[in-house]
Coordinates of N, CA, C and O in Angstrom, one line a residue:
M1 N 6.3 7.3 -8.9 CA 6.5 7.9 -7.6 C 7.0 8.0 -6.1 O 6.8 6.3 -5.7
A2 N 8.1 8.4 -6.1 CA 8.8 8.2 -4.7 C 7.7 7.6 -3.6 O 6.9 9.0 -3.2
E3 N 8.6 6.8 -2.5 CA 7.7 6.7 -1.2 C 8.3 7.9 -0.3 O 10.0 8.4 -0.1
L4 N 7.2 8.5 0.1 CA 7.9 9.7 1.6 C 8.8 9.2 2.1 O 8.1 7.7 3.1
H5 N 9.8 9.8 3.0 CA 10.6 9.2 4.2 C 9.4 8.6 5.1 O 9.5 7.4 5.5
E6 N 8.5 9.4 5.8 CA 7.9 9.2 6.7 C 7.0 8.1 6.5 O 7.1 6.9 7.4
N7 N 6.8 8.1 5.5 CA 5.5 6.7 5.2 C 7.0 5.4 4.7 O 6.3 4.3 5.1
K8 N 7.8 5.7 4.4 CA 8.6 4.7 4.3 C 9.3 4.0 6.1 O 9.0 3.0 6.3
L9 N 9.3 5.0 7.1 CA 9.3 4.7 8.2 C 8.7 4.0 8.8 O 8.8 2.7 9.4
K10 N 7.1 4.5 8.8 CA 6.5 3.9 9.4 C 6.2 2.2 8.8 O 6.2 1.2 9.4
R11 N 6.0 2.0 7.1 CA 6.4 0.9 6.5 C 7.2 -0.1 7.4 O 6.7 -1.3 7.4
L12 N 8.4 0.3 7.2 CA 9.7 -0.2 8.0 C 9.7 -0.6 9.4 O 9.5 -1.9 9.9
I13 N 8.4 0.1 10.3 CA 8.6 -0.4 11.5 C 7.0 -1.3 11.6 O 7.2 -2.7 12.7
M14 N 6.2 -1.4 11.0 CA 5.2 -2.2 10.4 C 5.9 -4.0 9.9 O 5.7 -5.0 10.5
Q15 N 6.9 -3.7 9.0 CA 6.9 -4.9 8.3 C 8.2 -5.4 9.7 O 8.4 -6.7 9.9
S16 N 8.6 -4.7 10.7 CA 9.4 -5.3 11.8 C 8.8 -6.2 13.1 O 8.9 -6.8 13.2
N17 N 7.8 -5.1 13.0 CA 6.7 -5.8 14.0 C 5.9 -7.1 13.5 O 5.5 -7.8 14.0
R18 N 5.8 -7.0 12.4 CA 4.8 -8.2 11.7 C 5.9 -9.0 11.2 O 5.2 -9.5 9.5
R19 N 7.1 -10.0 11.3 CA 7.4 -11.0 10.6 C 7.3 -12.3 10.2 O 7.6 -13.1 9.6
G20 N 6.4 -12.7 11.4 CA 6.2 -14.1 11.5 C 6.6 -15.3 12.2 O 6.3 -16.7 12.4
M21 N 7.5 -14.6 12.8 CA 8.9 -16.0 13.6 C 8.4 -14.5 14.9 O 9.1 -13.3 14.7
K22 N 8.1 -14.5 16.3 CA 7.7 -14.9 17.3 C 8.6 -13.6 18.0 O 9.2 -12.1 18.1
E23 N 9.7 -14.0 17.9 CA 11.5 -13.8 17.9 C 11.5 -12.9 17.0 O 12.2 -11.4 18.2
N24 N 11.7 -12.4 16.4 CA 11.9 -11.4 14.9 C 10.8 -10.2 15.7 O 11.5 -9.2 15.1
D25 N 9.9 -10.8 15.6 CA 8.6 -9.6 15.6 C 9.4 -8.3 16.8 O 9.0 -7.7 16.5
I26 N 9.7 -9.0 18.0 CA 10.0 -8.8 19.8 C 11.3 -7.9 18.8 O 11.2 -6.4 19.3
I27 N 12.3 -8.6 18.2 CA 13.5 -7.9 18.1 C 13.5 -6.7 17.3 O 14.0 -5.5 17.9
L28 N 13.4 -7.4 16.1 CA 12.9 -6.0 15.3 C 12.1 -4.6 15.4 O 12.5 -4.1 15.1
G29 N 11.2 -5.2 16.1 CA 10.1 -4.3 16.4 C 10.5 -3.1 17.4 O 10.7 -2.1 17.4
N30 N 11.1 -3.7 18.0 CA 11.7 -2.8 19.2 C 12.8 -2.3 18.9 O 12.4 -1.2 18.7
F31 N 13.6 -2.9 17.6 CA 14.3 -2.3 17.5 C 14.2 -0.8 16.2 O 14.6 0.3 16.1
A32 N 13.3 -1.3 15.8 CA 12.7 -0.6 14.6 C 11.7 1.2 15.4 O 12.2 2.4 15.0
R33 N 11.1 0.5 16.3 CA 10.8 2.1 17.1 C 11.5 2.9 17.5 O 11.0 3.8 17.8
K34 N 12.7 1.9 18.6 CA 13.7 3.0 19.0 C 14.4 3.8 18.5 O 15.1 4.6 18.4
N35 N 14.9 3.2 16.8 CA 15.8 3.4 16.2 C 15.4 3.7 14.8 O 16.6 4.3 14.2
I36 N 14.7 3.7 14.1 CA 14.2 3.8 12.8 C 14.9 5.0 12.5 O 15.5 5.2 11.1
G37 N 14.3 6.0 13.5 CA 14.6 7.9 12.9 C 15.8 8.0 13.3 O 16.2 9.2 12.4
R38 N 16.9 7.4 13.7 CA 18.3 7.7 13.7 C 19.0 7.1 12.7 O 20.4 7.3 12.6
L39 N 18.6 6.2 12.2 CA 19.6 5.4 10.9 C 19.6 6.5 9.4 O 18.9 7.1 9.2
N40 N 21.1 6.7 9.3 CA 21.0 7.1 8.4 C 20.7 6.8 6.6 O 20.2 5.7 6.5
F41 N 20.7 7.6 5.9 CA 20.4 6.7 4.1 C 20.6 5.4 3.9 O 19.7 4.5 3.7
D42 N 22.0 5.4 4.2 CA 22.2 3.9 3.8 C 21.9 2.4 4.7 O 22.1 1.8 4.1
E43 N 22.0 3.0 6.1 CA 21.9 2.3 7.2 C 20.3 1.7 6.9 O 19.7 0.6 7.2
L44 N 19.6 3.1 6.4 CA 17.5 2.6 6.2 C 18.0 1.8 5.1 O 16.8 0.7 5.1
N45 N 18.6 2.0 4.1 CA 18.2 1.1 3.0 C 18.9 -0.7 3.5 O 18.1 -1.8 2.8
T46 N 19.8 -0.5 4.3 CA 20.7 -1.9 4.1 C 19.4 -2.6 5.1 O 19.1 -3.7 5.2
Y47 N 18.9 -1.9 6.0 CA 17.5 -2.4 6.9 C 16.3 -2.8 6.2 O 15.7 -4.2 6.3
E48 N 16.2 -1.9 4.9 CA 15.3 -2.3 4.2 C 15.4 -3.7 3.4 O 14.2 -4.6 3.3
K49 N 16.9 -4.1 3.1 CA 16.9 -5.0 2.1 C 16.8 -6.7 3.7 O 16.8 -7.4 2.9
L50 N 17.0 -6.0 4.2 CA 17.2 -7.1 5.9 C 16.3 -7.5 5.7 O 15.7 -8.6 6.0
L51 N 14.7 -6.8 5.9 CA 13.5 -7.5 6.1 C 13.2 -8.2 5.2 O 12.4 -9.0 5.3
I52 N 14.0 -8.1 3.9 CA 13.4 -9.4 2.9 C 14.3 -10.4 3.0 O 13.5 -11.5 2.5
E53 N 14.8 -10.7 3.7 CA 15.7 -11.7 4.1 C 14.8 -12.8 4.7 O 13.7 -12.4 5.7
N54 N 15.4 -14.3 5.1 CA 14.1 -15.1 5.8 C 14.6 -15.2 7.1 O 15.7 -14.9 8.0
D55 N 13.5 -15.0 7.6 CA 13.3 -15.0 9.1 C 14.2 -16.1 10.4 O 14.8 -15.7 10.7
Q56 N 14.3 -17.2 9.7 CA 15.4 -17.8 10.2 C 17.3 -18.0 10.2 O 17.3 -17.4 11.2
D57 N 17.4 -16.7 8.8 CA 18.6 -16.1 8.8 C 18.8 -15.3 9.8 O 19.5 -15.3 10.1
I58 N 18.0 -14.4 10.1 CA 17.9 -13.2 10.4 C 18.2 -13.0 11.9 O 19.3 -13.1 12.2
Y59 N 17.4 -14.4 12.2 CA 17.4 -14.7 13.5 C 18.9 -15.2 13.9 O 19.6 -14.9 15.5
L60 N 19.0 -16.6 12.9 CA 20.8 -17.2 13.4 C 22.2 -15.9 13.5 O 23.1 -15.8 14.4
W61 N 21.5 -14.9 12.7 CA 22.6 -14.0 12.5 C 22.9 -13.2 13.6 O 23.7 -12.4 14.3
I62 N 21.1 -12.8 14.2 CA 21.6 -11.7 15.4 C 21.9 -12.8 16.3 O 22.9 -11.9 17.5
S63 N 21.5 -14.3 16.6 CA 21.9 -15.0 18.2 C 23.3 -15.5 17.7 O 23.7 -16.2 18.8
G64 N 24.2 -15.3 16.7 CA 25.7 -15.2 16.3 C 25.6 -17.0 15.9 O 26.3 -17.5 16.0
G65 N 24.4 -17.4 15.7 CA 24.4 -19.1 15.2 C 24.8 -19.0 13.6 O 24.9 -20.5 13.7
K66 N 25.0 -18.2 13.1 CA 25.2 -18.0 11.6 C 26.0 -17.1 11.4 O 26.0 -15.7 11.8
S67 N 27.3 -17.0 10.2 CA 27.5 -16.0 10.2 C 26.5 -14.7 9.0 O 26.2 -15.0 8.0
I68 N 27.4 -13.7 9.5 CA 26.4 -12.7 8.8 C 26.6 -12.1 7.5 O 28.1 -11.9 7.2
P69 N 26.3 -12.3 6.8 CA 26.8 -11.6 5.3 C 27.3 -9.9 5.2 O 26.5 -9.1 6.4
S70 N 28.3 -9.8 4.6 CA 29.0 -8.8 5.3 C 28.1 -7.3 4.7 O 28.7 -6.3 5.7
Q71 N 27.3 -7.6 3.9 CA 26.0 -6.4 3.5 C 25.3 -6.2 4.9 O 24.9 -5.0 5.0
F72 N 25.2 -6.8 5.7 CA 24.4 -6.7 6.5 C 25.0 -6.5 8.1 O 24.6 -6.3 9.0
E73 N 26.4 -6.5 8.4 CA 26.9 -6.9 9.1 C 27.1 -5.6 10.5 O 26.6 -5.4 11.5
K74 N 26.4 -4.2 9.6 CA 27.2 -3.3 10.4 C 25.3 -2.8 10.9 O 25.4 -2.7 12.0
I75 N 24.5 -3.2 10.2 CA 23.2 -3.0 10.9 C 22.4 -4.4 12.0 O 22.3 -3.3 13.2
I76 N 23.5 -5.5 11.5 CA 23.2 -6.8 13.0 C 23.8 -6.2 14.0 O 23.2 -6.0 15.3
S77 N 24.8 -5.2 13.9 CA 25.5 -4.8 14.7 C 24.6 -4.1 15.6 O 24.7 -3.9 16.8
K78 N 24.2 -3.4 15.4 CA 23.2 -2.1 15.6 C 21.9 -2.6 16.3 O 22.0 -2.1 17.1
I79 N 21.2 -3.4 15.4 CA 20.2 -4.2 16.2 C 20.4 -5.1 17.7 O 20.5 -5.3 18.4
V80 N 21.7 -5.4 17.7 CA 22.9 -6.9 18.8 C 23.3 -5.2 19.9 O 22.7 -5.9 20.8
S81 N 23.3 -4.3 18.9 CA 24.0 -3.1 19.8 C 22.4 -2.8 21.3 O 22.4 -2.9 22.3
S82 N 21.6 -2.9 20.6 CA 20.3 -2.0 21.0 C 19.4 -3.4 22.1 O 18.6 -2.8 23.0
L83 N 19.5 -4.8 22.0 CA 19.3 -5.5 22.6 C 20.0 -5.3 23.8 O 19.3 -5.3 25.1
R84 N 21.7 -4.6 23.9 CA 22.0 -4.4 25.6 C 21.0 -3.4 26.4 O 22.1 -3.4 27.0
T85 N 20.6 -2.6 25.7 CA 20.5 -1.2 26.1 C 18.8 -1.4 26.8 O 18.2 -2.0 26.5

């Protein structure tokens, strides 16, 4: 049975807030609460894949400490842009 879109959004927001690394809880939690409903289908699926990645890697990609894998470049760019607003 396919997950309802509304349930998926709620799940991703919860996963964004409970990363295990406080910095990512704040960054991803704020991003998800403010922007998750604005992501298109592909962006949402990419964001879901990003949340499976290691917290240390995610933080380094966002902070510019490590090269971003090409599959995550667009969504990381959106996350970084959201930090500036």
